[in-house]
Short mmCIF file of C-alpha atoms (C1' of nucleotides) in Angstrom, two decimals:
data_model
loop_
_atom_site.label_atom_id
_atom_site.label_comp_id
_atom_site.label_asym_id
_atom_site.label_seq_id
_atom_site.Cartn_x
_atom_site.Cartn_y
_atom_site.Cartn_z
CA MET A 13 0.00 0.00 0.00
CA PRO A 14 1.58 3.26 -1.09
CA ALA A 15 1.85 6.09 1.34
CA PRO A 16 -1.05 8.53 1.21
CA LEU A 17 -0.59 11.90 -0.41
CA GLU A 18 -0.42 13.67 2.92
CA THR A 19 2.42 11.43 3.98
CA CYS A 20 4.28 12.12 0.80
CA LEU A 21 3.86 15.85 1.27
CA SER A 22 4.94 15.71 4.86
CA ASP A 23 7.96 13.77 3.69
CA LEU A 24 8.74 16.68 1.44
CA ASP A 25 8.39 19.01 4.37
CA CYS A 26 10.74 16.86 6.38
CA ALA A 27 13.19 16.96 3.55
CA SER A 28 13.03 20.71 3.47
CA ASN A 29 13.41 20.93 7.21
CA ASN A 30 16.67 19.12 6.84
CA SER A 31 17.76 21.99 4.67
CA SER A 32 17.71 19.70 1.71
CA SER A 33 16.43 22.00 -0.92
CA ASP A 34 17.66 19.75 -3.67
CA LEU A 35 14.47 18.17 -4.78
CA SER A 36 15.64 17.19 -8.18
CA GLY A 37 14.66 13.73 -9.02
CA PHE A 38 11.73 13.41 -6.69
CA LEU A 39 9.38 13.75 -9.56
CA THR A 40 10.26 10.63 -11.41
CA ASP A 41 7.40 8.96 -13.20
CA GLU A 42 6.56 5.72 -11.49
CA GLU A 43 7.97 6.51 -8.12
CA ASP A 44 6.01 9.73 -7.91
CA CYS A 45 2.84 8.14 -9.05
CA VAL A 46 3.24 5.45 -6.46
CA ARG A 47 3.99 8.01 -3.80
CA LEU A 48 0.99 10.02 -4.84
CA GLN A 49 -1.19 6.94 -5.23
CA LEU A 50 -1.79 7.82 -8.82
CA PRO A 51 -1.86 5.72 -11.94
CA VAL A 52 1.42 5.33 -13.72
CA SER A 53 1.74 6.37 -17.32
CA THR A 54 0.76 3.59 -19.66
CA SER A 55 3.38 4.42 -22.19
CA GLY A 56 6.32 2.11 -22.51
CA PRO A 57 6.75 -1.62 -22.60
CA SER A 58 5.64 -2.26 -19.06
CA ALA A 59 2.36 -0.44 -19.48
CA PRO A 60 0.18 -3.37 -20.52
CA ALA A 61 1.08 -5.33 -17.45
CA ARG A 62 -0.26 -2.49 -15.33
CA ARG A 63 -3.63 -2.44 -17.01
CA GLY A 64 -6.30 -3.66 -14.74
CA ALA A 65 -4.24 -3.09 -11.71
CA PRO A 66 -6.34 -2.81 -8.54
CA GLY A 67 -7.77 0.59 -7.96
CA ILE A 68 -7.04 1.85 -11.42
CA SER A 69 -9.61 0.34 -13.70
CA GLY A 70 -11.95 -2.59 -13.94
CA ALA A 71 -11.74 -2.81 -17.73
CA SER A 72 -11.06 -6.13 -19.39
CA ASP A 73 -8.22 -6.84 -21.80
CA VAL A 74 -10.52 -8.12 -24.49
CA PRO A 75 -9.49 -6.50 -27.82
CA GLY A 76 -12.03 -4.65 -29.96
CA ALA A 77 -12.85 -1.24 -31.39
CA GLN A 78 -15.05 -0.29 -28.45
CA ASP A 79 -12.46 -1.46 -26.00
CA GLU A 80 -9.74 0.40 -27.82
CA GLU A 81 -11.77 3.59 -27.66
CA GLN A 82 -12.39 3.03 -23.98
CA GLU A 83 -8.73 2.35 -23.51
CA ARG A 84 -7.83 5.55 -25.31
CA ARG A 85 -10.21 7.49 -23.08
CA ARG A 86 -8.80 5.76 -20.09
CA ARG A 87 -5.30 6.64 -21.13
CA ARG A 88 -6.28 10.24 -21.73
CA GLY A 89 -7.87 10.32 -18.32
CA ARG A 90 -4.83 8.83 -16.70
CA GLY A 91 -2.68 11.33 -18.51
CA ARG A 92 -4.74 14.17 -17.22
CA VAL A 93 -4.69 12.90 -13.69
CA ARG A 94 -1.00 12.28 -13.97
CA SER A 95 -0.29 15.73 -15.33
CA GLU A 96 -2.40 17.26 -12.60
CA ALA A 97 -0.47 15.28 -10.06
CA LEU A 98 2.79 16.39 -11.58
CA LEU A 99 1.57 19.94 -11.62
CA HIS A 100 0.62 19.62 -8.00
CA SER A 101 3.97 18.08 -7.20
CA LEU A 102 5.77 20.76 -9.12
CA ARG A 103 3.90 23.43 -7.24
CA ARG A 104 4.68 21.61 -4.05
CA SER A 105 8.38 21.40 -4.81
CA ARG A 106 8.49 25.08 -5.63
CA ARG A 107 6.66 25.86 -2.43
CA VAL A 108 9.11 23.75 -0.44
CA LYS A 109 12.02 25.54 -2.04
CA ALA A 110 10.37 28.90 -1.43
CA ASN A 111 9.83 27.96 2.19
CA ASP A 112 13.48 27.07 2.44
CA ARG A 113 14.50 30.41 1.02
CA GLU A 114 12.09 32.26 3.23
CA ARG A 115 13.39 30.46 6.30
CA ASN A 116 16.92 31.31 5.30
CA ARG A 117 15.98 34.90 4.68
CA MET A 118 14.44 35.21 8.11
CA HIS A 119 17.50 33.58 9.66
CA ASN A 120 19.67 36.18 7.96
CA LEU A 121 17.39 38.90 9.19
CA ASN A 122 17.62 37.56 12.72
CA ALA A 123 21.40 37.34 12.44
CA ALA A 124 21.51 40.98 11.44
CA LEU A 125 19.26 41.82 14.35
CA ASP A 126 21.59 39.94 16.69
CA ALA A 127 24.53 41.88 15.28
CA LEU A 128 22.64 45.08 15.96
CA ARG A 129 21.91 43.98 19.52
CA SER A 130 25.58 43.23 20.03
CA VAL A 131 26.63 46.81 19.32
CA LEU A 132 23.94 48.41 21.41
CA PRO A 133 24.66 49.21 25.02
CA SER A 134 23.97 46.10 26.93
CA PHE A 135 21.13 45.66 29.29
CA PRO A 136 21.28 43.65 32.47
CA ASP A 137 22.31 40.08 32.03
CA ASP A 138 19.88 37.74 30.39
CA THR A 139 17.90 40.63 29.00
CA LYS A 140 17.39 40.20 25.30
CA LEU A 141 15.65 42.93 23.46
CA THR A 142 12.79 41.87 21.31
CA LYS A 143 12.97 42.66 17.65
CA ILE A 144 10.88 45.78 17.84
CA GLU A 145 12.68 46.91 20.97
CA THR A 146 16.02 46.46 19.27
CA LEU A 147 14.97 48.58 16.32
CA ARG A 148 13.51 51.31 18.46
CA PHE A 149 16.42 51.32 20.82
CA ALA A 150 18.89 51.45 17.94
CA TYR A 151 17.02 54.36 16.49
CA ASN A 152 17.11 56.20 19.79
CA TYR A 153 20.75 55.38 20.30
CA ILE A 154 21.78 56.68 16.90
CA TRP A 155 19.69 59.76 17.34
CA ALA A 156 21.28 60.50 20.71
CA LEU A 157 24.79 59.98 19.40
CA ALA A 158 24.10 62.23 16.45
CA GLU A 159 22.65 64.82 18.79
CA THR A 160 25.74 64.63 20.93
CA LEU A 161 27.92 65.29 17.92
CA ARG A 162 25.69 68.10 16.81
CA LEU A 163 25.94 69.81 20.18
CA ALA A 164 29.66 69.27 20.25
CA ASP A 165 29.92 70.99 16.91
CA GLN A 166 28.12 74.06 18.17
CA GLY A 167 31.36 75.74 19.11
CA LEU A 168 31.56 74.70 22.68
CA PRO A 169 35.16 74.54 23.80
CA GLY A 170 36.27 70.96 23.68
CA GLY A 171 36.39 70.23 27.37
CA ALA A 172 33.32 72.27 28.12
CA ALA A 173 31.37 70.65 25.39
CA ARG A 174 32.21 67.25 26.65
CA GLU A 175 31.45 68.27 30.21
CA ARG A 176 28.16 69.74 29.20
CA LEU A 177 27.23 66.78 27.14
CA LEU A 178 28.50 64.23 29.52
CA PRO A 179 28.43 65.67 33.01
CA PRO A 180 30.26 63.44 35.44
CA GLN A 181 27.11 62.78 37.40
CA CYS A 182 25.48 61.42 34.33
CA ALA A 183 28.13 59.06 33.23
CA PRO A 184 27.18 56.39 35.72
CA CYS A 185 23.56 57.37 35.92
CA LEU A 186 22.33 54.76 33.51
CA PRO A 187 23.84 51.43 34.29
CA GLY A 188 20.66 49.83 33.15
CA PRO A 189 17.05 50.52 32.48
CA PRO A 190 15.82 53.08 34.96
CA SER A 191 12.51 52.64 36.61
CA PRO A 192 9.64 53.95 34.59
CA ALA A 193 8.51 56.13 37.46
CA SER A 194 11.77 57.99 37.71
CA ASP A 195 11.89 58.33 33.99
CA ALA A 196 8.47 59.77 33.86
CA GLU A 197 9.40 62.28 36.48
CA SER A 198 12.48 63.44 34.64
CA TRP A 199 10.87 63.40 31.21
CA GLY A 200 11.75 66.66 29.62
CA SER A 201 11.64 68.40 32.93
CA GLY A 202 15.25 69.45 33.11
CA THR A 203 14.75 70.39 36.71
CA ALA A 204 17.64 71.67 38.70
CA ALA A 205 17.23 68.74 41.02
CA SER A 206 18.12 66.36 38.28
CA PRO A 207 21.73 65.26 38.30
CA CYS A 208 21.68 65.78 34.59
CA ALA A 209 20.02 69.14 34.69
CA ALA A 210 23.05 70.75 33.16
CA ALA A 211 22.77 68.64 30.09
CA THR A 212 21.18 70.11 27.06
CA SER A 213 17.64 69.06 26.55
CA PRO A 214 16.87 68.48 22.91
CA LEU A 215 13.25 68.57 23.83
CA SER A 216 13.38 72.22 22.99
CA ASP A 217 14.88 71.37 19.67
CA PRO A 218 12.17 71.91 17.07
CA SER A 219 13.73 69.22 14.97
CA SER A 220 13.21 66.75 17.75
CA PRO A 221 10.04 64.77 17.33
CA ALA A 222 10.30 63.63 20.89
CA ALA A 223 7.12 65.27 22.02
CA SER A 224 5.01 63.80 19.29
CA GLU A 225 2.38 61.39 20.47
CA ASP A 226 2.92 59.36 17.37
CA PHE A 227 6.12 57.95 18.67
CA ALA A 228 6.23 54.60 20.23
CA TYR A 229 8.15 55.26 23.38
CA GLY A 230 7.36 57.72 26.05
CA PRO A 231 9.45 58.96 28.90
CA GLY A 232 8.74 55.96 31.00
CA ASP A 233 10.15 53.55 28.54
CA PRO A 234 13.40 51.95 29.56
CA LEU A 235 14.47 51.88 25.97
CA PHE A 236 14.93 55.59 26.17
CA SER A 237 18.03 55.14 28.20
CA PHE A 238 21.44 53.69 27.77
CA PRO A 239 24.69 54.21 29.59
CA GLY A 240 27.23 56.82 28.70
CA LEU A 241 24.97 59.58 27.51
CA PRO A 242 23.20 62.39 29.34
CA LYS A 243 19.94 61.36 30.79
CA ASP A 244 18.05 64.37 29.56
CA LEU A 245 19.36 63.80 26.13
CA LEU A 246 18.49 60.19 26.24
CA HIS A 247 15.05 60.75 27.56
CA THR A 248 14.18 63.06 24.78
CA THR A 249 15.43 60.78 22.12
CA PRO A 250 12.75 60.34 19.55
CA CYS A 251 11.48 57.23 18.01
CA PHE A 252 9.95 57.43 14.61
CA ILE A 253 8.41 54.06 14.76
CA PRO A 254 4.75 54.73 15.44
CA TYR A 255 2.29 52.47 17.06
CA HIS A 256 -0.18 50.92 14.75
"C1'" DT B 23 -5.33 31.39 31.11
"C1'" DA B 24 -4.62 35.45 28.26
"C1'" DG B 25 -1.31 37.94 25.91
"C1'" DG B 26 3.24 38.68 23.86
"C1'" DC B 27 6.85 37.02 21.06
"C1'" DC B 28 8.62 34.07 17.76
"C1'" DA B 29 9.31 30.66 13.86
"C1'" DT B 30 7.32 28.84 10.05
"C1'" DC B 31 4.25 28.27 6.18
"C1'" DT B 32 1.82 30.32 2.54
"C1'" DG B 33 0.12 33.03 -1.38
"C1'" DG B 34 0.57 37.38 -3.57
"C1'" DT B 35 3.36 40.94 -5.71
"C1'" DC B 36 7.36 42.95 -7.59
"C1'" DC B 37 11.83 42.70 -9.64
"C1'" DT B 38 15.67 40.85 -12.41
"C1'" DA C 16 10.66 31.94 -14.83
"C1'" DG C 17 12.54 32.20 -10.57
"C1'" DG C 18 13.91 34.70 -6.56
"C1'" DA C 19 13.14 38.38 -3.08
"C1'" DC C 20 10.10 40.56 -0.29
"C1'" DC C 21 5.94 41.09 2.24
"C1'" DA C 22 1.95 40.34 5.16
"C1'" DG C 23 -1.46 37.20 7.08
"C1'" DA C 24 -2.33 32.83 9.46
"C1'" DT C 25 -1.09 29.41 12.68
"C1'" DG C 26 0.85 27.04 16.45
"C1'" DG C 27 4.37 26.70 20.18
"C1'" DC C 28 6.59 28.63 24.15
"C1'" DC C 29 6.90 31.65 27.98
"C1'" DT C 30 5.34 34.79 31.54
"C1'" DA C 31 2.32 37.57 34.49
#
DNA sequence: TAGGCCATCTGGTCCT
DNA sequence: AGGACCAGATGGCCTA
């Protein structure tokens, strides 16, 4: 008893899961027809012996014009079924290969995402950013770094610029994600009580979209912070990735 | 148990 | 024609 179609297809899936995208040769005539529980082509020397095989046809082998016509119809029918099966199998093989490519593509995408995570300031141990968090955080990080450079280029004397941008109190102020509550309190406030109050707040920067409600992360979001940069600056870092 | 995140499959669309 | 890309669907795993 040949394996049912579903089994054959799942076999194909298993083959693809083994990263075996080479499916050439799986569509050979008889083998495929057996696998797909379909009639084998009647062409060729072995065809007559297959006539009348169980499950294919109940026709007799008695010669005659009527029988020949029936046989021709039968052969045409078998051919159609066979071609449909081959078409189905062809589609299936293409799908399997496409799945393989898609899987590989997503693996590459994830590898790139891992590479991005690796260059972002690290969070506490065992904390892995999700995909969307990684993208948003990276955006914020780049924005903050660019903002730092921009401020540094505004003619502040070297040491002063650095001190203003990175006041000593702020250097260690973000060893990890701050609590949302404290973030919310310091969001854009720039109060004198803040250890980072001296830092420039880009919130006043008209080019900063930080205040827009369209942005994903608010002041309470831990992804607004990372070590080594002024808190005020960090907390006003925009994120252009809107919520849906 | 509900919700979030993820991997995978799938069909459609666009591009080369 | 075949590959890349995309978005929707689905099911598994984990956590609050």
